[in-house]
Amino acid sequence: MKLKCGSLLIDALEDLPEKKLKKFCMVLLDRRGEPRVKTSAVEGKDCITIAQVLVSTFTELGALQITLELLREIDCNEEAERLGELPHEPKRISDTMQLNQADKHFVDKHRTALIQRVSTVPSLLDELLDSGVIKQEGYNTVMAQATSQAMMRELYKGPLNACGPSGKDIFYEILVELEPVLISDLRNN
């Protein structure tokens, strides 16, 4: 799923006054979740560089979600609304990230089906480790399971349960790349 993510983020950041852009970077650096952004990567940088850092740190879909959250946090709701309304696929950005009727994340809503049907668990774990969603210890615990289903159950029980919405967004994006037919089927049902 290749979005014009960089362009969307650059446009949103360029709309910010200089003070708001600095505040955006400060809030980005102060956020508690993993992965973290280094001060030197964004401090004093232009909008293009900041957008590239966001995408390389959080992946495309994650960068859009983080940007929306941070814009709202610094009271740039108009910019957040414009970014959230921009089409990149058939649905709005905010619709693709989430959430079903009961505000459950896609990966939570489809937990049982994903446990039963994901066949590329080792590759999935490699990607999750590389992106910082899981740590080496969690990776080892999950990989020690005997079957793909047991691995997925352990992943949900431990690391995925702890990673929060941004980690689940990254998990979802990796699934879209590794299991496109499965994800398409689940989206359509």
mmCIF file of C-alpha atoms in Angstrom, residues 16-137:
data_model
loop_
_atom_site.group_PDB
_atom_site.id
_atom_site.type_symbol
_atom_site.label_atom_id
_atom_site.label_comp_id
_atom_site.label_asym_id
_atom_site.label_seq_id
_atom_site.Cartn_x
_atom_site.Cartn_y
_atom_site.Cartn_z
ATOM 1 C CA LEU A 16 1.393 25.277 10.019
ATOM 2 C CA PRO A 17 2.794 28.611 11.176
ATOM 3 C CA GLU A 18 6.438 28.350 12.243
ATOM 4 C CA LYS A 19 5.562 28.436 15.963
ATOM 5 C CA LYS A 20 3.043 25.615 15.530
ATOM 6 C CA LEU A 21 5.560 23.547 13.547
ATOM 7 C CA LYS A 22 8.069 23.915 16.402
ATOM 8 C CA LYS A 23 5.368 22.924 18.891
ATOM 9 C CA PHE A 24 4.459 19.931 16.685
ATOM 10 C CA CYS A 25 8.104 18.789 16.790
ATOM 11 C CA MET A 26 8.310 19.290 20.568
ATOM 12 C CA VAL A 27 5.179 17.209 21.141
ATOM 13 C CA LEU A 28 6.493 14.564 18.729
ATOM 14 C CA LEU A 29 9.746 14.348 20.687
ATOM 15 C CA ASP A 30 7.871 14.178 24.017
ATOM 16 C CA ARG A 31 5.516 11.342 23.059
ATOM 17 C CA ARG A 32 5.932 8.280 25.237
ATOM 18 C CA GLY A 33 5.228 5.466 22.780
ATOM 19 C CA GLU A 34 7.735 3.508 20.792
ATOM 20 C CA PRO A 35 9.334 3.989 18.382
ATOM 21 C CA ARG A 36 10.825 7.305 19.436
ATOM 22 C CA VAL A 37 12.072 10.145 17.252
ATOM 23 C CA LYS A 38 15.526 11.595 17.932
ATOM 24 C CA THR A 39 15.737 15.325 18.577
ATOM 25 C CA SER A 40 18.428 15.760 15.930
ATOM 26 C CA ALA A 41 16.148 14.208 13.319
ATOM 27 C CA VAL A 42 13.515 16.976 13.467
ATOM 28 C CA GLU A 43 14.862 19.967 15.407
ATOM 29 C CA GLY A 44 15.356 22.882 13.028
ATOM 30 C CA LYS A 45 14.481 20.747 9.998
ATOM 31 C CA ASP A 46 12.166 21.638 7.138
ATOM 32 C CA CYS A 47 8.733 20.099 6.531
ATOM 33 C CA ILE A 48 10.044 17.655 3.928
ATOM 34 C CA THR A 49 12.641 16.236 6.308
ATOM 35 C CA ILE A 50 10.143 16.017 9.172
ATOM 36 C CA ALA A 51 7.674 14.165 6.934
ATOM 37 C CA GLN A 52 10.417 11.738 5.849
ATOM 38 C CA VAL A 53 11.346 11.113 9.489
ATOM 39 C CA LEU A 54 7.694 10.436 10.362
ATOM 40 C CA VAL A 55 7.285 7.910 7.538
ATOM 41 C CA SER A 56 10.591 6.160 8.180
ATOM 42 C CA THR A 57 9.914 5.961 11.925
ATOM 43 C CA PHE A 58 6.217 5.042 11.989
ATOM 44 C CA THR A 59 5.542 3.637 8.467
ATOM 45 C CA GLU A 60 3.182 5.439 6.106
ATOM 46 C CA LEU A 61 -0.115 4.643 7.767
ATOM 47 C CA GLY A 62 1.320 5.113 11.254
ATOM 48 C CA ALA A 63 2.845 8.473 10.279
ATOM 49 C CA LEU A 64 -0.541 9.721 9.126
ATOM 50 C CA GLN A 65 -2.195 8.628 12.372
ATOM 51 C CA ILE A 66 0.554 10.122 14.569
ATOM 52 C CA THR A 67 0.389 13.376 12.606
ATOM 53 C CA LEU A 68 -3.386 13.566 13.058
ATOM 54 C CA GLU A 69 -3.031 12.950 16.805
ATOM 55 C CA LEU A 70 -0.269 15.528 17.224
ATOM 56 C CA LEU A 71 -2.076 18.172 15.178
ATOM 57 C CA ARG A 72 -5.099 17.788 17.425
ATOM 58 C CA GLU A 73 -2.914 17.893 20.523
ATOM 59 C CA ILE A 74 -1.461 21.266 19.510
ATOM 60 C CA ASP A 75 -4.933 22.600 18.660
ATOM 61 C CA CYS A 76 -4.457 22.541 14.893
ATOM 62 C CA ASN A 77 -7.820 20.891 14.423
ATOM 63 C CA GLU A 78 -8.505 22.476 11.051
ATOM 64 C CA GLU A 79 -5.260 21.070 9.616
ATOM 65 C CA ALA A 80 -5.993 17.689 11.209
ATOM 66 C CA GLU A 81 -9.474 17.655 9.698
ATOM 67 C CA ARG A 82 -8.103 18.466 6.227
ATOM 68 C CA LEU A 83 -5.484 15.720 6.521
ATOM 69 C CA GLY A 84 -8.057 13.233 7.804
ATOM 70 C CA GLU A 85 -10.414 13.980 4.917
ATOM 71 C CA LEU A 86 -7.867 13.499 2.145
ATOM 72 C CA PRO A 87 -8.591 10.412 0.064
ATOM 73 C CA HIS A 88 -5.846 7.873 -0.516
ATOM 74 C CA GLU A 89 -7.951 4.811 -1.134
ATOM 75 C CA PRO A 90 -11.701 4.395 -1.337
ATOM 76 C CA LYS A 91 -12.106 5.536 2.278
ATOM 77 C CA ARG A 92 -10.857 8.357 4.484
ATOM 78 C CA ILE A 93 -7.556 7.908 6.280
ATOM 79 C CA SER A 94 -9.303 7.731 9.625
ATOM 80 C CA ASP A 95 -11.643 5.021 8.307
ATOM 81 C CA THR A 96 -8.807 2.769 7.138
ATOM 82 C CA MET A 97 -6.996 2.898 10.447
ATOM 83 C CA GLN A 98 -9.859 1.918 12.548
ATOM 84 C CA LEU A 99 -12.148 0.790 13.887
ATOM 85 C CA ASN A 100 -15.362 -0.923 13.389
ATOM 86 C CA GLN A 101 -18.805 0.028 14.557
ATOM 87 C CA ALA A 102 -17.842 -0.487 18.207
ATOM 88 C CA ASP A 103 -14.550 1.440 17.899
ATOM 89 C CA LYS A 104 -12.455 -1.702 17.981
ATOM 90 C CA HIS A 105 -9.250 -1.720 15.991
ATOM 91 C CA PHE A 106 -9.299 -3.895 12.866
ATOM 92 C CA VAL A 107 -6.771 -6.343 14.348
ATOM 93 C CA ASP A 108 -8.863 -6.692 17.503
ATOM 94 C CA LYS A 109 -12.116 -7.083 15.619
ATOM 95 C CA HIS A 110 -10.633 -9.855 13.463
ATOM 96 C CA ARG A 111 -8.497 -11.485 16.170
ATOM 97 C CA THR A 112 -9.916 -14.994 15.769
ATOM 98 C CA ALA A 113 -9.667 -14.992 11.976
ATOM 99 C CA LEU A 114 -6.124 -13.639 12.074
ATOM 100 C CA ILE A 115 -5.051 -16.265 14.606
ATOM 101 C CA GLN A 116 -6.499 -19.016 12.431
ATOM 102 C CA ARG A 117 -5.478 -17.758 8.993
ATOM 103 C CA VAL A 118 -2.177 -15.832 9.102
ATOM 104 C CA SER A 119 0.381 -18.110 7.491
ATOM 105 C CA THR A 120 3.449 -15.858 7.407
ATOM 106 C CA VAL A 121 3.996 -15.563 11.160
ATOM 107 C CA PRO A 122 7.840 -15.682 11.154
ATOM 108 C CA SER A 123 8.002 -12.928 8.509
ATOM 109 C CA LEU A 124 5.388 -10.948 10.416
ATOM 110 C CA LEU A 125 7.440 -11.234 13.609
ATOM 111 C CA ASP A 126 10.601 -10.139 11.783
ATOM 112 C CA GLU A 127 8.810 -7.012 10.544
ATOM 113 C CA LEU A 128 7.354 -6.280 13.986
ATOM 114 C CA LEU A 129 10.799 -6.622 15.556
ATOM 115 C CA ASP A 130 12.394 -4.394 12.903
ATOM 116 C CA SER A 131 9.736 -1.724 13.405
ATOM 117 C CA GLY A 132 10.130 -1.763 17.199
ATOM 118 C CA VAL A 133 6.596 -2.981 17.956
ATOM 119 C CA ILE A 134 8.000 -6.027 19.734
ATOM 120 C CA LYS A 135 11.285 -6.534 21.532
ATOM 121 C CA GLN A 136 13.680 -9.453 21.148
ATOM 122 C CA GLU A 137 12.363 -11.211 24.256
#
